[in-house]
Short mmCIF file of C-alpha atoms and ligand atoms in Angstrom, two decimals:
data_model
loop_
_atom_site.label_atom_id
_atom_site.label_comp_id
_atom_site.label_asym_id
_atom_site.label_seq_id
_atom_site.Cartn_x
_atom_site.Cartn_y
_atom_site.Cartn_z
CA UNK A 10 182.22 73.85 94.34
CA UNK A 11 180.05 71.04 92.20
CA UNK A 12 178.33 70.60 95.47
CA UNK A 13 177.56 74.09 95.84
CA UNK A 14 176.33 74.01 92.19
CA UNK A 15 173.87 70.72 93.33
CA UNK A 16 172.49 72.83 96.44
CA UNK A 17 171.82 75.64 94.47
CA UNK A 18 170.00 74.10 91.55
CA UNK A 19 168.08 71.77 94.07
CA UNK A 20 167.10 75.02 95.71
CA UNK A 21 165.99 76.55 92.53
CA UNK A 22 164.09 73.24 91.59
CA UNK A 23 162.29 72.98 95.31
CA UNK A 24 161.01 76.89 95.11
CA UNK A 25 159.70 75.86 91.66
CA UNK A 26 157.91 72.95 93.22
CA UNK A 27 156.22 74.81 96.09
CA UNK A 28 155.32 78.00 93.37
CA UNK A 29 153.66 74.94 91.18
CA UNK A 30 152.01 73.55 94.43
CA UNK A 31 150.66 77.06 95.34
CA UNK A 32 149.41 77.76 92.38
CA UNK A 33 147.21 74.45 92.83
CA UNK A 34 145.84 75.16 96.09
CA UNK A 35 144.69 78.99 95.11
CA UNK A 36 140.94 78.59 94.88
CA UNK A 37 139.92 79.04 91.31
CA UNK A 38 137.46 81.79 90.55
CA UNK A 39 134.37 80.61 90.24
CA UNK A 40 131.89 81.28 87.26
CA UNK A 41 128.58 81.34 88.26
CA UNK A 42 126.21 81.99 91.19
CA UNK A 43 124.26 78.75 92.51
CA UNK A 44 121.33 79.79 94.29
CA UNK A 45 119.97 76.97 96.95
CA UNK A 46 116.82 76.41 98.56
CA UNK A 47 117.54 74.36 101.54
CA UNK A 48 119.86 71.96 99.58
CA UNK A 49 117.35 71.70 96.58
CA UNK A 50 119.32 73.69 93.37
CA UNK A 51 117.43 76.50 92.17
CA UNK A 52 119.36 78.35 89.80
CA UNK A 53 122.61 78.43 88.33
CA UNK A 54 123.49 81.81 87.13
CA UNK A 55 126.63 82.35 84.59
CA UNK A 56 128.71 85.43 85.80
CA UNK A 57 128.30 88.13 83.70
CA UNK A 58 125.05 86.86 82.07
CA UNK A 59 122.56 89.75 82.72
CA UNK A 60 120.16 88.70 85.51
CA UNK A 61 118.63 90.34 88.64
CA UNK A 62 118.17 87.54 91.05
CA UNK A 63 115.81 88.60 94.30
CA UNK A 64 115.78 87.10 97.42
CA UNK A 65 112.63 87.12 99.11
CA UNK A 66 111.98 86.63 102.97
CA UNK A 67 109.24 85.27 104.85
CA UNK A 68 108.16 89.20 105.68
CA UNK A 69 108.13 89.89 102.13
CA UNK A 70 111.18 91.57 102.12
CA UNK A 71 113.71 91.62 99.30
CA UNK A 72 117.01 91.44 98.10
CA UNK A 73 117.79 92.12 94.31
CA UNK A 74 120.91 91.06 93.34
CA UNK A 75 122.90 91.93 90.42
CA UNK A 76 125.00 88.95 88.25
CA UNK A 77 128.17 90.66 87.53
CA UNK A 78 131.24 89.69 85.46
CA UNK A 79 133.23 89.11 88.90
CA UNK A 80 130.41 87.93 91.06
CA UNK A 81 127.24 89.39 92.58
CA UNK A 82 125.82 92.78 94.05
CA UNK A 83 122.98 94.08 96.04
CA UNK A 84 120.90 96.57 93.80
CA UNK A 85 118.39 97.00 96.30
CA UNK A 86 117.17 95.45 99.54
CA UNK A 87 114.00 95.58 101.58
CA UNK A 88 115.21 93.40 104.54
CA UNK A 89 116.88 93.34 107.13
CA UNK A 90 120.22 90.75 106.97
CA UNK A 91 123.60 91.12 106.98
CA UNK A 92 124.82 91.50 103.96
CA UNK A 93 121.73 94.13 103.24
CA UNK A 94 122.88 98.08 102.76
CA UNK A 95 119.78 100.10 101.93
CA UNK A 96 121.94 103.68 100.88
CA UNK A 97 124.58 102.43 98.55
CA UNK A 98 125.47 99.29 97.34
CA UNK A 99 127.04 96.00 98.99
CA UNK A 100 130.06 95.49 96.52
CA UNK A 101 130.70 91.81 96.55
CA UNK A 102 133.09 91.36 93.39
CA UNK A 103 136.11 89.19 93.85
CA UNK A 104 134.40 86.82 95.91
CA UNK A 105 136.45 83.57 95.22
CA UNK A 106 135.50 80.01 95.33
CA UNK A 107 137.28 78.52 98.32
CA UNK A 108 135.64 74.91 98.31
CA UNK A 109 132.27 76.15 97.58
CA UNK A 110 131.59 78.71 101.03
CA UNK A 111 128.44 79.71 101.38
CA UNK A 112 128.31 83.41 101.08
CA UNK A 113 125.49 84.11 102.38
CA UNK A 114 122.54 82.25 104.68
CA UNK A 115 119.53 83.98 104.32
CA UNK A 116 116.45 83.95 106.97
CA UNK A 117 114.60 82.00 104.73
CA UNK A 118 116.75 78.92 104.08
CA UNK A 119 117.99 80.45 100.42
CA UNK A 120 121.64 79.69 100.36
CA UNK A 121 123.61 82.02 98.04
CA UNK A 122 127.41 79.98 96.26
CA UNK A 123 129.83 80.98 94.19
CA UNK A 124 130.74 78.01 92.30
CA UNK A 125 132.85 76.75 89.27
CA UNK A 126 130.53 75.38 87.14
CA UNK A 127 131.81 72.24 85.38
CA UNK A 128 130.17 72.53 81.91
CA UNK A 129 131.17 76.26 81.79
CA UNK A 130 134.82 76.04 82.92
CA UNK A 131 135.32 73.38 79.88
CA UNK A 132 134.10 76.24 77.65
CA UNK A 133 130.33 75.54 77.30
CA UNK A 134 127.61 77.40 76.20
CA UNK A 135 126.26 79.01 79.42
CA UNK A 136 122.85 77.20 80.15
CA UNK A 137 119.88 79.87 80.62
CA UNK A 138 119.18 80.11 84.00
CA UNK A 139 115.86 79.13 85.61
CA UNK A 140 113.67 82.41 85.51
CA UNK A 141 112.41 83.11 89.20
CA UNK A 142 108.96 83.16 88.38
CA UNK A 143 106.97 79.52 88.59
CA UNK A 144 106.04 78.18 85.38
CA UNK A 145 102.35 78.21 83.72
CA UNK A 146 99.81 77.23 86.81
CA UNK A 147 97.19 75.01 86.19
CA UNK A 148 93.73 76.68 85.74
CA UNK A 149 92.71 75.92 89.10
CA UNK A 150 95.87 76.66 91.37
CA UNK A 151 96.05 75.74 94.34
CA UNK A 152 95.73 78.10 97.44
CA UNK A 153 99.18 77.65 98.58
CA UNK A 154 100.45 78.07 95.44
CA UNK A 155 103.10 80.88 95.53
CA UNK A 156 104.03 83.10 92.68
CA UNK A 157 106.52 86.00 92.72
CA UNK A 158 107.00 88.97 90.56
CA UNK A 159 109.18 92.30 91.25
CA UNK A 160 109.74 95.22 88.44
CA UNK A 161 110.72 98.36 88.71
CA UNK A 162 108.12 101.36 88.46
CA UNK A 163 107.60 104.39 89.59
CA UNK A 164 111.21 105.06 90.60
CA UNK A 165 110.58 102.19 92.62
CA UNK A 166 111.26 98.69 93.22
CA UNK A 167 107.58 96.30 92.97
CA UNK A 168 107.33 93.46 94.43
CA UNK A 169 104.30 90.88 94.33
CA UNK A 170 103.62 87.51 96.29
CA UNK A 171 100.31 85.61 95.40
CA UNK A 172 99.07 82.81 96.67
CA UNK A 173 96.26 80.77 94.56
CA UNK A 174 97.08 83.33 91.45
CA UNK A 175 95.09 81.91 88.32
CA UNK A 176 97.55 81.87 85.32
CA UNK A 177 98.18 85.47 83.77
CA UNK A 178 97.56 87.50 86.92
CA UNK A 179 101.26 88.51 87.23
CA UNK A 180 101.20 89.69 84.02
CA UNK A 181 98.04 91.67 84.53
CA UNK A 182 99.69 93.43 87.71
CA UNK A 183 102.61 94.04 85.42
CA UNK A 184 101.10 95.29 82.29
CA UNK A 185 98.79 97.89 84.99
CA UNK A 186 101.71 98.81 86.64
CA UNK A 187 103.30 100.11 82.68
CA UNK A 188 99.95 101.71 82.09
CA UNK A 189 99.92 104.03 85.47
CA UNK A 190 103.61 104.78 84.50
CA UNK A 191 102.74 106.24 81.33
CA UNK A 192 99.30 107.88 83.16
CA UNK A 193 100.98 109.73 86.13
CA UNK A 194 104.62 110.20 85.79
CA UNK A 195 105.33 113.71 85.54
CA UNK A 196 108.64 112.47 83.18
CA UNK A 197 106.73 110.23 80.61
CA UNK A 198 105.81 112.78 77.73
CA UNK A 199 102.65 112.77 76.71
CA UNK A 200 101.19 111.54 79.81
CA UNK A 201 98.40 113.17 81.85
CA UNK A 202 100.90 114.68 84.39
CA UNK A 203 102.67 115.78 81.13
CA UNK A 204 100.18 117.23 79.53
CA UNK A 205 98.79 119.07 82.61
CA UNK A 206 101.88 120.45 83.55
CA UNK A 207 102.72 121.87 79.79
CA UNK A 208 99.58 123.23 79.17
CA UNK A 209 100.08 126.74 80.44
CA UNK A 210 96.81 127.47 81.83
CA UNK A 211 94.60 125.91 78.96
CA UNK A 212 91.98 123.44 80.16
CA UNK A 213 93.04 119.43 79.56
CA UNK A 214 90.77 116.27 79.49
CA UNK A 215 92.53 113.61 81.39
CA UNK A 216 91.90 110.00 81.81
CA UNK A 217 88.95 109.38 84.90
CA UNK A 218 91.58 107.95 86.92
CA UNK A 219 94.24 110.72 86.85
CA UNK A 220 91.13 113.17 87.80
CA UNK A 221 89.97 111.06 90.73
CA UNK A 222 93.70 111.47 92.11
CA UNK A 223 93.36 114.97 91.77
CA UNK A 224 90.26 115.47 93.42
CA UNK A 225 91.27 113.24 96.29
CA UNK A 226 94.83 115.05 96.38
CA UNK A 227 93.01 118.40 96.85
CA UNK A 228 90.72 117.11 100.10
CA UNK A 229 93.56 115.48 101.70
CA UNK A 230 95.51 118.86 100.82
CA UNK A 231 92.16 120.65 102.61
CA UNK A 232 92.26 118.80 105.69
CA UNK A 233 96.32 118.57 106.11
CA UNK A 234 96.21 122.23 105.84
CA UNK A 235 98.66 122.35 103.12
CA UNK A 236 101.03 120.17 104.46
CA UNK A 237 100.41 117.92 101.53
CA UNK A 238 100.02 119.84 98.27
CA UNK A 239 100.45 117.79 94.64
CA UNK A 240 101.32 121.64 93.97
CA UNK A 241 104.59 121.34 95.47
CA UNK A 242 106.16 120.68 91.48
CA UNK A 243 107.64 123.35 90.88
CA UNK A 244 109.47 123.24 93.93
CA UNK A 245 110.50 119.49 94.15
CA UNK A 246 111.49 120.15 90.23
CA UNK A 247 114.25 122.22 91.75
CA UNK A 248 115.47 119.71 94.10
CA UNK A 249 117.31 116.76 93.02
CA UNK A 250 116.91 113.40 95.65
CA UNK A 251 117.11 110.89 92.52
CA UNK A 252 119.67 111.67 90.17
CA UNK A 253 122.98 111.75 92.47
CA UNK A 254 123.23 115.43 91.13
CA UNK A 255 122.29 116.62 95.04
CA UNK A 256 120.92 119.97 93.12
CA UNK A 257 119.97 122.09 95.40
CA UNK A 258 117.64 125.29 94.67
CA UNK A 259 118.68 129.13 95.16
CA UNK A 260 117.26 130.87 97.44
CA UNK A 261 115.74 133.15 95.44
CA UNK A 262 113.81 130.64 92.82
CA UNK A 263 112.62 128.59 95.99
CA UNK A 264 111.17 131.88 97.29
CA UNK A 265 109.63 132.86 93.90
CA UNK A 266 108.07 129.37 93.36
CA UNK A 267 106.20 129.36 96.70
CA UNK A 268 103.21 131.33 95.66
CA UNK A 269 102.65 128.44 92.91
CA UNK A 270 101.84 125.56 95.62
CA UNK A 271 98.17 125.85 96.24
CA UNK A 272 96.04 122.74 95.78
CA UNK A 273 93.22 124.74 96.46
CA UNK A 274 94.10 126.31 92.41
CA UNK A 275 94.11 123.12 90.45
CA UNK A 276 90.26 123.14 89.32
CA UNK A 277 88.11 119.95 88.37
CA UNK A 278 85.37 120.20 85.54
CA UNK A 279 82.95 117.75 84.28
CA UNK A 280 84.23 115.57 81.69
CA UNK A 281 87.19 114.98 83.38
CA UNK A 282 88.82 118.41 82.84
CA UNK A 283 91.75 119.80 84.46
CA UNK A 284 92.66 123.66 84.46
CA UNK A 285 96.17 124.75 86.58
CA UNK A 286 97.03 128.56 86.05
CA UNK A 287 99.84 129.13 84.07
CA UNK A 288 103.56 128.34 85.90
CA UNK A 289 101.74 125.67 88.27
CA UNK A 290 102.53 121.77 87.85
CA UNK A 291 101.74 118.58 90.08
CA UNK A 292 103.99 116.03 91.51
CA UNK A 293 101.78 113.06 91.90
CA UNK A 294 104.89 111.50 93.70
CA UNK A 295 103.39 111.48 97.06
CA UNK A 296 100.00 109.76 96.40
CA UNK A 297 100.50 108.16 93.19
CA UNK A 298 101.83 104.47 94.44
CA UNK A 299 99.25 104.48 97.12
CA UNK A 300 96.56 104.90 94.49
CA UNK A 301 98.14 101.93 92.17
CA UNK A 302 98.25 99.68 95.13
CA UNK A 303 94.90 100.33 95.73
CA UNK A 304 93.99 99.38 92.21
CA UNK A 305 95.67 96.46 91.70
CA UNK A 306 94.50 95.25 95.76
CA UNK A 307 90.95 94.84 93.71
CA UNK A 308 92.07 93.76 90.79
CA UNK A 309 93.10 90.41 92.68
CA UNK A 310 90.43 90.61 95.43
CA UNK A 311 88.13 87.60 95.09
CA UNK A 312 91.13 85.95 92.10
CA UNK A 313 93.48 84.64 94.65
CA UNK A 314 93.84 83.65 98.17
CA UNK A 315 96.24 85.86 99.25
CA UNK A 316 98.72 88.71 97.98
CA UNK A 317 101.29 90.68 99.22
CA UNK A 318 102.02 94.25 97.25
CA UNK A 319 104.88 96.41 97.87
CA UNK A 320 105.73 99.67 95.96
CA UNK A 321 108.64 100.90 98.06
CA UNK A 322 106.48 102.60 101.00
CA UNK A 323 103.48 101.21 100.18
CA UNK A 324 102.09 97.95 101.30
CA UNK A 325 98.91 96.11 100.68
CA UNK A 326 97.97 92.78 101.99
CA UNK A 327 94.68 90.86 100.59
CA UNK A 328 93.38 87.71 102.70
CA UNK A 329 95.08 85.59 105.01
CA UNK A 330 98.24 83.05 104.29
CA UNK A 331 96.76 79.62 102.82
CA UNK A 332 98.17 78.41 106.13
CA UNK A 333 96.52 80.73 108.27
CA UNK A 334 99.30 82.32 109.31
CA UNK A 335 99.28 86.13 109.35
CA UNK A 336 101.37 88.06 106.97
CA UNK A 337 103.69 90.59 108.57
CA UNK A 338 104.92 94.10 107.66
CA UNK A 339 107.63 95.36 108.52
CA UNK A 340 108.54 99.01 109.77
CA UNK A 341 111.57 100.12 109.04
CA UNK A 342 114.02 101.59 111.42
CA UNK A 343 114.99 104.92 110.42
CA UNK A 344 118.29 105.06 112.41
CA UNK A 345 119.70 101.67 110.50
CA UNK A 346 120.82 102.14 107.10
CA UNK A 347 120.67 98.92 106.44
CA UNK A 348 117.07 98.24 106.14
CA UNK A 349 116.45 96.54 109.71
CA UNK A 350 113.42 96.77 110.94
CA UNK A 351 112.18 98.74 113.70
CA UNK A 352 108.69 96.31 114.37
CA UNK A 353 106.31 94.32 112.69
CA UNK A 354 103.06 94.71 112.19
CA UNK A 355 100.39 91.68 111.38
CA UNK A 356 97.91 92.64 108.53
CA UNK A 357 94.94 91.37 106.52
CA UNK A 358 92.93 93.43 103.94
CA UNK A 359 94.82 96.40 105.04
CA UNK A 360 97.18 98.82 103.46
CA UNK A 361 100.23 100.12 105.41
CA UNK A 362 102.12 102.65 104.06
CA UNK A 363 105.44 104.70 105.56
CA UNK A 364 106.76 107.81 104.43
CA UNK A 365 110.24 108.58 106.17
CA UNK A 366 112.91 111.71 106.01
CA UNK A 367 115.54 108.62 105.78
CA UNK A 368 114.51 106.94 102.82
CA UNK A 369 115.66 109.38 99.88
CA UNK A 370 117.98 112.40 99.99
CA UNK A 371 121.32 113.64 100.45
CA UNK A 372 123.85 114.93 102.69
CA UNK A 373 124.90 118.59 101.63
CA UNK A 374 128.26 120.11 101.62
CA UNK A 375 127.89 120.78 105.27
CA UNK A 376 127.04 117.30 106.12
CA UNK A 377 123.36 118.52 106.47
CA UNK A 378 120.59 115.52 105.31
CA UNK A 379 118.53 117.40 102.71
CA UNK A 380 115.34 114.72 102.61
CA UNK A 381 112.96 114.47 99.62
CA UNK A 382 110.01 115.32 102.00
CA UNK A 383 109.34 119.16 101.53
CA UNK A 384 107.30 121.67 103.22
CA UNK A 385 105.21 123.87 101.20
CA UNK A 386 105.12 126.59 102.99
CA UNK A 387 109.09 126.93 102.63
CA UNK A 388 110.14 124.31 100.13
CA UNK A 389 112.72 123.19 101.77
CA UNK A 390 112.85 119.80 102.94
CA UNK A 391 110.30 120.00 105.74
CA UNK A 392 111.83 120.81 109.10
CA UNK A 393 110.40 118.10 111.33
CA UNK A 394 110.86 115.69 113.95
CA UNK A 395 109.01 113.06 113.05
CA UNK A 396 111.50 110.37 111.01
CA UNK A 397 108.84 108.05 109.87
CA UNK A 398 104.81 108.06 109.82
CA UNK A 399 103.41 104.81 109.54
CA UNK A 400 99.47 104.39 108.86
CA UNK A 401 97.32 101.49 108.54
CA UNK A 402 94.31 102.10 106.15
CA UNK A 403 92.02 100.51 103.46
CA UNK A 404 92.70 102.97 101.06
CA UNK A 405 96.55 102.77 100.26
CA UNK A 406 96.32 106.51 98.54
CA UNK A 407 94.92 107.85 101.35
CA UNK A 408 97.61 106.44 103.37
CA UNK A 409 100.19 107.39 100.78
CA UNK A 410 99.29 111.03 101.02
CA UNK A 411 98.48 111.48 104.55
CA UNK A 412 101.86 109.59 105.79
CA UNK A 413 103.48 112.42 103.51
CA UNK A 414 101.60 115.40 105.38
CA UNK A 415 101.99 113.85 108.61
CA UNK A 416 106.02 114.27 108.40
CA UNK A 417 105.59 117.89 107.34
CA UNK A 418 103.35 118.39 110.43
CA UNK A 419 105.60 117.17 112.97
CA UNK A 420 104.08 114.93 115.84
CA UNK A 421 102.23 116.98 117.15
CA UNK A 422 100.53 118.02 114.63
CA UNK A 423 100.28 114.36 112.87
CA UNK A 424 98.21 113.39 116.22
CA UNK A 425 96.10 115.74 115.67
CA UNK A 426 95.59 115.16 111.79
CA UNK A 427 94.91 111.69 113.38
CA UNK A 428 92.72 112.23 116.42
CA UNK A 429 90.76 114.62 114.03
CA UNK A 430 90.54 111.73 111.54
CA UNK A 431 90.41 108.48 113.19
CA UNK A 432 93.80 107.39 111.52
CA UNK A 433 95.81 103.98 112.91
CA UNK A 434 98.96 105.79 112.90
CA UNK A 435 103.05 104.93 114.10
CA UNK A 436 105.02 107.79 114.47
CA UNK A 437 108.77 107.70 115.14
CA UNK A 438 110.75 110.89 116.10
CA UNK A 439 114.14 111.70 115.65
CA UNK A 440 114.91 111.34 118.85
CA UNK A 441 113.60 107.38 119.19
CA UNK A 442 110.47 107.48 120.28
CA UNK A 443 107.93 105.23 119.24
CA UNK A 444 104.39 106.79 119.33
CA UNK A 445 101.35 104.84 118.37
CA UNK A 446 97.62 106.14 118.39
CA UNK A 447 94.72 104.24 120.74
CA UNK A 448 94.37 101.12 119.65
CA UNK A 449 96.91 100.75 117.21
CA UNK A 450 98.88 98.23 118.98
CA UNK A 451 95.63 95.60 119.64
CA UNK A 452 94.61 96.26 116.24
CA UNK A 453 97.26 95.27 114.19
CA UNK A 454 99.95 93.48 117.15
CA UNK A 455 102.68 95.77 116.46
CA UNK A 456 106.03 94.23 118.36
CA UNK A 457 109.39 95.31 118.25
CA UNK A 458 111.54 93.49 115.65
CA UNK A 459 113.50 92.07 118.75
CA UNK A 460 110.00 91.10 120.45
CA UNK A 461 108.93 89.58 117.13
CA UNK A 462 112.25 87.50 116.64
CA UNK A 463 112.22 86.24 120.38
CA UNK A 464 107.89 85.63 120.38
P1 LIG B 511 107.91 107.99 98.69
O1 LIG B 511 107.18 108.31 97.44
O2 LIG B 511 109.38 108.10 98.57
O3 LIG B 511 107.44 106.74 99.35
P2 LIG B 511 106.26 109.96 99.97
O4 LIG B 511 105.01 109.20 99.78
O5 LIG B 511 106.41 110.62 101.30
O6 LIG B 511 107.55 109.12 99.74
O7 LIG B 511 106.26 111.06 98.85
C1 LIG B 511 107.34 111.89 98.64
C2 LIG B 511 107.25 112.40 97.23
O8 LIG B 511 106.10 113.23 97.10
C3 LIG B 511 108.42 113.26 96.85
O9 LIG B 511 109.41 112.52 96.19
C4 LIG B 511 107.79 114.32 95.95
O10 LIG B 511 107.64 113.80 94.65
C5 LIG B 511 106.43 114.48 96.55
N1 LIG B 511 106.35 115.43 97.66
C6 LIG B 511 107.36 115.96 98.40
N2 LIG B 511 106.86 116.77 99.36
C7 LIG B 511 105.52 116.75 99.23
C8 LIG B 511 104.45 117.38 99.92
N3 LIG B 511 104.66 118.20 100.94
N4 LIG B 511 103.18 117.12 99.49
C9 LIG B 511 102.95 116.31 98.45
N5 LIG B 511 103.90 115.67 97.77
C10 LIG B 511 105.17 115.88 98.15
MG1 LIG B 512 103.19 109.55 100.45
#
């Protein structure tokens, strides 16, 4: 019997020593996110502490990352990588330290770690985390100089690389970017969109700027035939690609608010003055970003050596890399999801701008993808079978608009909106064809992504 007693309680006492053991060995959770270039420490982020972190790659792509209280998680993403969803999110809460794994090995040597950080797991006042952007440049920078901006905008993620940026230029680009926002978003009360829109049928002065995109919006409108019509308002009002509400119009009020798209209506008077009969609006949605990148393309032309500007779609590259190398831009590939790219595309002084049925929308209760791409005539999303239009141009708003018509055209009729305007175009249909105008290819060295990876 006693040694019956002696096994059990040495039993007892052994499971309590290999509980105690385990509970040693489970990784503890870490508390913040060390970010790595190469081996070099570049930020030390406290979970929980509210900071966007983005990960930029040598294309120009991004990840934006979120700090959470349990760990990190992709907001948004540009690129294409592993860990990159473009429709949803990437949870990645409850990561764990487990002797300080690298999570995540991005193209560009930025290591992402979950670590325990020793001054805050001994209760510390988390340190403030370095801020992504370089500090105050010298008055002369040099060319190679990098600086890196992103904000959000125009429904849309902004991101800005410069090269040889004299000190303050980031917050020029930044402080335009609030200024077109409050111009030409159709939400914003009080701007010109605003006040156009609510002005049933009087006559309103707007800003030169907002009147310029108008009057380029109706020619483009002209010689699309429609297809692209800052009319459509009403209509894309009744839609809802944005919000996660997946609204979706009645039949009848879609068929009641087609006789109220008609660029050809909006008229343009000296002094800046725009008159819309009563019950029409604009949705500067589809030309708007193109006509910012534009703007701030000059404002740095001639300030720095280089810059890369991306507003979603929208691309603009000024001058060359300091090293000579050429920057790259990156098409999409529509049948992804996860933000791969189909091809690249090398660029200098050039805008490139895609407009694709994959990038916003929502499938319906039938499983139907209702994209935020509608055709005028019908204003439903247009029926098409073109997935993405890609154009090279100068002029990013022409670009912007045109890429827009040439998905409600279809291929063919995006070659001919092409042929008939001399437009560097990159169509790709539904089906997986790549189809590039003459020249296209020797102009700008478009290669496959696979070509480009293995060159
Ligand atoms: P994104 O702005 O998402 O890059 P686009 O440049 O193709 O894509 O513009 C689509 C936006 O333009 C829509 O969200 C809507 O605001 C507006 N829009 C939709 N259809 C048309 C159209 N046929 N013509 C002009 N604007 C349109
Ligand atoms: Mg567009």
């Amino acid at each position: 019997m006693k040694k019956k007693n002696l096994l059990i309680i040495g039993g007892i006492l052994l499971a309590a020593v290999v509980m105690l053991l385990v509970f040693m060995l489970v990784p503890l959770r870490a508390n913040c996110v060390v970010v790595r270039l190469g081996s070099a420490e570049y930020a030390r982020i406290p979970l929980g502490s509210p900071q966007t972190l983005t990960v930029e790659q040598e294309n120009g792509a991004v990840n934006v990352l979120e700090v959470t209280e349990n760990g990190m998680r992709m907001v948004s993403s540009t690129c294409a990588n592993q860990i990159c969803v473009n429709k949803g999110l990437v949870t990645l809460d409850n990561w764990e330290l487990k002797g300080g794994a690298v999570i995540s090995c991005l193209p560009n040597g930025v290591t992402l770690t979950l670590e325990e950080d020793p001054a805050l797991a001994q209760g510390a006042a988390p340190t403030a985390a370095p801020q992504n952007d370089r500090q105050p440049q010298a008055e002369k920078p040099a060319a190679t100089e990098k600086t890196s901006g992103y904000g959000w905008y125009f429904d849309t993620l902004v991101t800005i690389t410069l090269y040889g940026a004299p000190e303050g230029t980031m917050d020029e680009l930044h402080a335009a970017c609030q200024r077109y926002e409050k111009l030409l978003s159709k939400t914003v009360e009080g701007s010109d969109v605003y006040r156009i829109n609510n002005a049933g049928g009087q006559t309103v002065t707007v800003d030169p700027e907002t009147w310029e995109i108008l009057r380029r919006a109706k020619e483009i409108s002209a010689l699309s035939d429609g297809a692209f019509s800052v009319t459509i308002a009403p209509l894309s009002a009744m839609w809802d690609f944005t919000k996660g509400t997946n609204r979706m119009p009645e039949e009848t009020e879609r068929i009641a608010a087609l006789p109220l798209v008609n660029d050809g209506a909006i008229t343009l008077g000296e002094g800046c003055t725009v008159t819309l009969p009563a019950g029409m609006q604009v949705d500067l949605g589809g030309i708007a970003k193109g006509y910012i990148a534009d703007r701030l393309a000059e404002m740095l032309r001639g300030r720095v050596a280089c810059a890369i500007i991306s507003l979603g779609g929208n691309t603009y590259v000024v001058g060359d890399k300091p090293d000579g190398t050429y920057n790259t831009i990156g098409v999409q590939d529509p049948f992804d999801g996860t933000g791969a790219l189909e091809g690249v595309i090398f660029a200098k002084n050039i805008s490139v701008v895609t407009s694709g049925t994959y990038e916003r929308g929502f499938a319906g209760p039938d499983g139907t993808w209702y994209h935020h791409i509608l055709d005028p005539k019908t204003g439903l999303p247009a029926r098409t079978d073109l997935v993405s239009a890609t154009l090279a141009m100068t002029s990013s708003m022409d670009a912007d608009a045109l890429a827009t018509a040439c998905i409600v055209l279809g291929s063919e009729g995006a070659l001919r909106l092409a042929r008939e305007n001399g437009l560097d175009a990159l169509f790709i249909t539904g089906d997986g064809r790549t189809i590039m105008t003459e020249g296209f290819q020797e102009k700008f060295g478009y290669m496959t992504y696979e070509a480009f990876n293995n060159r």
